[in-house]
Short mmCIF file of C-alpha atoms (C1' of nucleotides) in Angstrom, two decimals:
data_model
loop_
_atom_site.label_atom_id
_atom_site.label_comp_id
_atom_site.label_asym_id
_atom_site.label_seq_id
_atom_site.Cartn_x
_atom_site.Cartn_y
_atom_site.Cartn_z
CA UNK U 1 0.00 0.00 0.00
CA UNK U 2 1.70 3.25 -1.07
CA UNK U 3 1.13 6.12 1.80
CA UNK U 4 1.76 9.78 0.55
CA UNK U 5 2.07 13.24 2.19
CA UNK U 6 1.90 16.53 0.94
CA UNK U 7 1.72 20.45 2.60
CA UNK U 8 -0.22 22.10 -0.62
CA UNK U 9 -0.13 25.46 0.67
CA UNK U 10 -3.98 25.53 0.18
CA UNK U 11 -5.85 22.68 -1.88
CA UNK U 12 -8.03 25.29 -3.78
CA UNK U 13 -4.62 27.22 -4.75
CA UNK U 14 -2.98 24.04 -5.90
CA UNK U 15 -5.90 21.91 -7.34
CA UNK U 16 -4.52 21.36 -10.55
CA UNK U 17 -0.99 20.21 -9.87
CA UNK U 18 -2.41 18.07 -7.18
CA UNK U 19 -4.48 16.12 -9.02
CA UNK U 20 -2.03 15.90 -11.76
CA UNK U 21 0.48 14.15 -8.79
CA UNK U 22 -2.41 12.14 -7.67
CA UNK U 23 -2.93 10.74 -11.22
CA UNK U 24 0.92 9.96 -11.94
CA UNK U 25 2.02 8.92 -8.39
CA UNK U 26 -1.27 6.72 -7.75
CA UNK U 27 -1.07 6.48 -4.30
CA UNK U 28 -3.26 4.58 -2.19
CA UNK U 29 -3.60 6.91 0.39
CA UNK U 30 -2.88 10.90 0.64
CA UNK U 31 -2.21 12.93 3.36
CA UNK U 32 -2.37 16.65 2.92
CA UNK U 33 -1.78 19.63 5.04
CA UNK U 34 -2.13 23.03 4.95
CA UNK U 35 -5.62 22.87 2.99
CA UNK U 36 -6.43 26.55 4.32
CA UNK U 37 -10.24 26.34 3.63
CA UNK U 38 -13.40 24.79 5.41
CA UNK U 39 -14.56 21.34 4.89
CA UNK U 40 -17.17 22.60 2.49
CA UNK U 41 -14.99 24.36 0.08
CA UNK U 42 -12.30 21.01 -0.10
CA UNK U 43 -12.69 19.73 -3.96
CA UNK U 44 -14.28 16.50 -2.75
CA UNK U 45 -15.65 15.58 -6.10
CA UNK U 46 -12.67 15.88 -7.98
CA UNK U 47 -10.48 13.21 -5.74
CA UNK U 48 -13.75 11.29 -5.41
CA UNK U 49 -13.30 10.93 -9.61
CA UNK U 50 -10.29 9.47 -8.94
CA UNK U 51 -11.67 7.24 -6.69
CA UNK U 52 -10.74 8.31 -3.28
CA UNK U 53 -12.68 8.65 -0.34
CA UNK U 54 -12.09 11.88 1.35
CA UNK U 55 -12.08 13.18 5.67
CA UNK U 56 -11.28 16.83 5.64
CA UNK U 57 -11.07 18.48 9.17
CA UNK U 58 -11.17 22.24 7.65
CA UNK U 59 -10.39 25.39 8.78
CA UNK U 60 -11.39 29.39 7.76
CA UNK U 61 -7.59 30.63 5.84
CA UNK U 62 -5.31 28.61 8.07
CA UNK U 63 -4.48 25.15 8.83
CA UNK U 64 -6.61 22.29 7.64
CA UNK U 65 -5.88 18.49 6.84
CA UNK U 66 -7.72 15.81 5.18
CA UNK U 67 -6.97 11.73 4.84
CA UNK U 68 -7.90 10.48 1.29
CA UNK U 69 -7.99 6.91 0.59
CA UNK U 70 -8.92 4.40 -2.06
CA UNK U 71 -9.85 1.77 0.74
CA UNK U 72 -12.53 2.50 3.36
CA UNK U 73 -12.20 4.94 5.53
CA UNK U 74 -13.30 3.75 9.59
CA UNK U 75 -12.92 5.32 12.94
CA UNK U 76 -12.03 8.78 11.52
CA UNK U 77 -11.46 11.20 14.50
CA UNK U 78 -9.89 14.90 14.24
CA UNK U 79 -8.42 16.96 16.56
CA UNK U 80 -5.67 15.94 18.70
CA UNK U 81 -6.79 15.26 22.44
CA UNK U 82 -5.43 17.26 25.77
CA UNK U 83 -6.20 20.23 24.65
CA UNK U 84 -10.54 21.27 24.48
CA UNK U 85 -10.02 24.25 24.00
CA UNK U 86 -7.22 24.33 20.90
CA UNK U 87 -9.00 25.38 17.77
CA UNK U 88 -6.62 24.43 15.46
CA UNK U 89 -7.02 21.59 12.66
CA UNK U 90 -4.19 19.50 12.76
CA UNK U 91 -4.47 16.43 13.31
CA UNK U 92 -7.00 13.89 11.61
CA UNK U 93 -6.40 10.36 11.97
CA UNK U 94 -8.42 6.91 10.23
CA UNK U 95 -8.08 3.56 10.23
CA UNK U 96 -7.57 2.01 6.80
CA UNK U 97 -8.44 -1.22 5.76
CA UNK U 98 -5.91 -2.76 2.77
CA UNK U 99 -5.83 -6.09 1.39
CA UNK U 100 -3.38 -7.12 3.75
CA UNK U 101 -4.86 -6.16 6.34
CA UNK U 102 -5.38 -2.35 8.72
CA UNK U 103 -3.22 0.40 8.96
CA UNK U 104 -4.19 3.63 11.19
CA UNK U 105 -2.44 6.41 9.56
CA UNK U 106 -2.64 10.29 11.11
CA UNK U 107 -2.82 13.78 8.41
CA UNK U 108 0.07 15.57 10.62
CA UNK U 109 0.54 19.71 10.85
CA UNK U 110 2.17 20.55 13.29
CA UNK U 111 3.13 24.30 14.58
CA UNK U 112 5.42 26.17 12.81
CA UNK U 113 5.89 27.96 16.23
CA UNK U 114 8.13 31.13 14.68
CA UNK U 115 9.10 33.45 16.34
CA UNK U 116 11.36 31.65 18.53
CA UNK U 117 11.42 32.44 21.76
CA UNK U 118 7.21 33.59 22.28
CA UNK U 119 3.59 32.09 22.88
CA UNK U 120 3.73 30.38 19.46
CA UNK U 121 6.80 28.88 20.17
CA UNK U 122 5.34 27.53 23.56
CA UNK U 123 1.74 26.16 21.97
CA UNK U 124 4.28 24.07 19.16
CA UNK U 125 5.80 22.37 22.26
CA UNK U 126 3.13 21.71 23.95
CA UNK U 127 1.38 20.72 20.46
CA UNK U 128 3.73 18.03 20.16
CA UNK U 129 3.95 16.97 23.55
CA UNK U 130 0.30 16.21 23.22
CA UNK U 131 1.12 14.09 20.09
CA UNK U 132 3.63 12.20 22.06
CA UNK U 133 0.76 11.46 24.58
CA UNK U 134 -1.06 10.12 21.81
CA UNK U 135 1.20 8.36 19.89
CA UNK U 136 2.64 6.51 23.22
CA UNK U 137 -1.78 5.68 23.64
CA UNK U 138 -1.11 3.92 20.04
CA UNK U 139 1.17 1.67 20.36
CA UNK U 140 -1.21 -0.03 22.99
CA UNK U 141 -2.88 -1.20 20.13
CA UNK U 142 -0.41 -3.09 18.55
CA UNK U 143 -1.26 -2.10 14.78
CA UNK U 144 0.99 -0.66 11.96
CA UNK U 145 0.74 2.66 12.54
CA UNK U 146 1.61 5.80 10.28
CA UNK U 147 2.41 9.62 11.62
CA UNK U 148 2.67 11.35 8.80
CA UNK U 149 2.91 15.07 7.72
CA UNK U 150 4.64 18.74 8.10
CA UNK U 151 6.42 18.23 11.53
CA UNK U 152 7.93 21.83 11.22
CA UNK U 153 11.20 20.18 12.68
CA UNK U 154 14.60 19.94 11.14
CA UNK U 155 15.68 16.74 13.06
CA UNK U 156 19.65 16.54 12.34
CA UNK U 157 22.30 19.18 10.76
CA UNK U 158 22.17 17.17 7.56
CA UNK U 159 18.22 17.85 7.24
CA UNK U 160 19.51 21.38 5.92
CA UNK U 161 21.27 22.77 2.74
CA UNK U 162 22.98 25.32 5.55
CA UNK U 163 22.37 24.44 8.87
CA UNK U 164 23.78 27.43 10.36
CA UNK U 165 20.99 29.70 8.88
CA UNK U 166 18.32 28.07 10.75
CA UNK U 167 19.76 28.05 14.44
CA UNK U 168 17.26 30.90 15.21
CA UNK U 169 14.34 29.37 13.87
CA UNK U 170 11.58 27.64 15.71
CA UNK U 171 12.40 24.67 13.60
CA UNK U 172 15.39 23.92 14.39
CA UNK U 173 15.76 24.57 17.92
CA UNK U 174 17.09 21.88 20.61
CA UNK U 175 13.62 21.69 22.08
CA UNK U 176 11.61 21.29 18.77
CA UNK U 177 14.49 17.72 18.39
CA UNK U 178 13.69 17.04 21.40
CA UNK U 179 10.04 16.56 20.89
CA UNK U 180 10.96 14.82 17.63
CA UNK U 181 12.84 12.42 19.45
CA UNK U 182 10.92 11.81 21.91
CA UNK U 183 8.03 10.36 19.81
CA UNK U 184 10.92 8.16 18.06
CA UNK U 185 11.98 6.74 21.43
CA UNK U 186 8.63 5.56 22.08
CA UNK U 187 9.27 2.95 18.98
CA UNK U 188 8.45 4.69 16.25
CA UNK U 189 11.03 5.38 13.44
CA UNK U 190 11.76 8.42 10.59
CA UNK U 191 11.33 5.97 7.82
CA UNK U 192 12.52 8.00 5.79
CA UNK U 193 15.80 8.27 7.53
CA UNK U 194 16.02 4.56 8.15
CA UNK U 195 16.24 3.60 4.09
CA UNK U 196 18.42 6.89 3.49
CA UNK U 197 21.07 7.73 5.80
CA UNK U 198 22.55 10.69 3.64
CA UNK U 199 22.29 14.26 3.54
CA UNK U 200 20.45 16.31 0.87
CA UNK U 201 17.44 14.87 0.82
CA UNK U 202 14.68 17.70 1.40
CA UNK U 203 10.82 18.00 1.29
CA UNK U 204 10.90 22.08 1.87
CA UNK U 205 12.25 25.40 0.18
CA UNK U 206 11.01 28.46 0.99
CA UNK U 207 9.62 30.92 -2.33
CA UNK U 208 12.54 32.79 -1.92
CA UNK U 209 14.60 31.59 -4.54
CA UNK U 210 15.50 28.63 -2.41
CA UNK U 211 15.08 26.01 -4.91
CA UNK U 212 17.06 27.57 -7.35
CA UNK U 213 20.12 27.32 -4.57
CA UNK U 214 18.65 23.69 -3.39
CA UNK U 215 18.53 25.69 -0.36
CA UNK U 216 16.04 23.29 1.03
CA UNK U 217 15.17 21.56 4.60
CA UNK U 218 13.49 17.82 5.34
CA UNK U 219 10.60 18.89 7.76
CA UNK U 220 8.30 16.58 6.51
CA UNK U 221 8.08 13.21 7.94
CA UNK U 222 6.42 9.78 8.34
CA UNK U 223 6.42 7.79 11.68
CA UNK U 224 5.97 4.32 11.33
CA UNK U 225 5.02 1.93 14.78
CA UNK U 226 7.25 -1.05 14.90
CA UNK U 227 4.49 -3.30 13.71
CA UNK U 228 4.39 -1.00 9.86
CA UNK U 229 8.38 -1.00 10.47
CA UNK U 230 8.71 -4.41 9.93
CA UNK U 231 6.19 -4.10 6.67
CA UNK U 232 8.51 -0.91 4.63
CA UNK U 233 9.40 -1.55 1.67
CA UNK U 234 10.36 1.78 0.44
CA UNK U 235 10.57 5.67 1.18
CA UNK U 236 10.71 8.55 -1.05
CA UNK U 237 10.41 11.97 -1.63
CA UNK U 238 8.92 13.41 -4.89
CA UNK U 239 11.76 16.08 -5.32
CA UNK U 240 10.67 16.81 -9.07
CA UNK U 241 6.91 17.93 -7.71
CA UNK U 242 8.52 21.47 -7.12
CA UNK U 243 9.56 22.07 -10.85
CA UNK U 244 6.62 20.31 -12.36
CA UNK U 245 4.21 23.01 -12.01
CA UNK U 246 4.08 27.06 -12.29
CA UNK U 247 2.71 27.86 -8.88
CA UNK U 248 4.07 24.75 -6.71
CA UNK U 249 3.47 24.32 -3.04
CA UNK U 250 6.75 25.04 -0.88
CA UNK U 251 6.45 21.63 0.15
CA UNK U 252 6.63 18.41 -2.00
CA UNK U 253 5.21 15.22 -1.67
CA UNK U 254 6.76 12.34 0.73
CA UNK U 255 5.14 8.56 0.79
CA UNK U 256 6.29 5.32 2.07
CA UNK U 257 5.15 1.68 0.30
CA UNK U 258 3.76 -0.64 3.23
CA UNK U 259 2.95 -4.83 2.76
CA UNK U 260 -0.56 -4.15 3.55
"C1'" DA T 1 16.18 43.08 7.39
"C1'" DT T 2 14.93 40.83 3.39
"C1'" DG T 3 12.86 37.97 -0.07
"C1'" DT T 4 7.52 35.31 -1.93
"C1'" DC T 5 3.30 33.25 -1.53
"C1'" DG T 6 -2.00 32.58 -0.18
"C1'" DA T 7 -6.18 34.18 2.22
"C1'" DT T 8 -8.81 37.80 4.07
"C1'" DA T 9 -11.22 42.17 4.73
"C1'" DC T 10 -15.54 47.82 6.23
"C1'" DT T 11 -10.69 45.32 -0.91
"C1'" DT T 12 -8.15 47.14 -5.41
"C1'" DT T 13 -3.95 47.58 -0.76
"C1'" DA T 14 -2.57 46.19 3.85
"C1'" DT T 15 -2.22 42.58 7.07
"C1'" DC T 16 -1.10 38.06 8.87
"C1'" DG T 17 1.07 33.50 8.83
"C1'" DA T 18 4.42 30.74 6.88
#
DNA sequence: ATGTCGATACTTTATCGA
């Protein structure tokens, strides 16, 4: 089962590239991030043509994820728990049944949390303490699971084209690692990371002439339990997604193939 | 400090978030 991510920097902005991905990559299921519109105004009926069912958990300008699949969608629950009174989408998570068998895989966007030190900065720690929470409740179950999305966090000095230009930025900062790691300790592992030990592999550059510099950083991720560990058969990131389209999201697409 | 996007609003330009 191929599992795919992808930050679009607003799904109404970047409709027609995504769809185009959707049709050449094929994946199974999508995650995306940064949808930036309510659950009414997500394109349903265009990823339902290509045969996907579709959870959005919307939000007004900012924010926003959805979980598209070509196998049936059950126990689909947004919002992250600890935190009532957090308006934020972020987090959506489903359980997916393949032919294999289930995989539970979470739409991931986490706080950017610039500027660094302030409030924002304290509500992406404590964001991602609460996903630690939840992703230690997870592994309870046993099940292949998959964290996927924009993590905002540059794990390692060879996640960046020049490390040194981030060490004031939110994303980069020992505490933003930290929580990173933390979730990894529990058992789950950067699958990425795992198949591709290297450096200059990246999923983000910014629109300031970045890409033209492969100025880029790897913020975006996918956590896999132990039990979807030991079922990887291969990670990748769909570099050429930024150059394949006039008006591309800052982000590109990252997916991982699973025996399921 | 700056660059560039995308969405929004008491638009047609300024503001915010990234």
């Amino acid at each position: 089962m191929k599992i795919a991510s992808w930050n679009v920097n607003s799904i109404r902005a970047r409709l027609e590239p995504a769809l185009a991905w959707v049709k050449s990559a094929n994946p199974d299921v999508v995650c995306l991030q940064e949808l930036k519109c309510q659950e009414e105004q997500f394109p349903r009926e265009a990823f339902e043509a290509l045969g996907y069912n579709c959870a959005v958990h919307g939000q007004k300008t900012y924010n926003g994820v959805a979980v598209l699949s070509k196998h049936p969608l059950e126990d689909v629950t947004p919002r992250l728990k600890g935190d009532d009174a957090d308006e934020q989408s972020r987090y959506l998570e489903a359980l997916i049944s393949g032919p294999k068998g289930v995989v539970r895989v979470a739409s991931i966007y986490a706080p950017n949390g610039n500027p660094f030190p302030g409030p924002k900065f304290d509500y992406k720690l404590a964001w991602l303490e609460r996903l630690r929470a939840h992703a230690a409740d997870l592994l309870r179950n046993e099940e292949p699971v998959v964290l996927m999305g924009d993590y905002n966090i540059i794990p390692q000095d060879k996640d960046a084209h020049n490390p040194k230009g981030w060490l004031k930025d939110a994303l980069f900062q020992p505490e933003s690692k930290d929580a990173l790691r933390r979730i990894e300790n529990l058992g789950y592992t950067d699958a990425f990371r795992a198949l591709h030990p290297e450096s200059g592999h990246y999923t983000f550059w910014d629109y300031f002439g970045s890409w033209e510099r492969d100025n880029g950083i790897r913020i975006d991720h996918i956590l896999l339990s132990p039990q979807a560990m030991d079922r990887l058969n291969a990670c990748k990131i769909d570099r050429h997604v930024r150059g394949d389209s006039e008006k591309p999201s800052d982000h590109v697409p990252v997916w991982c193939d699973l025996d399921i």
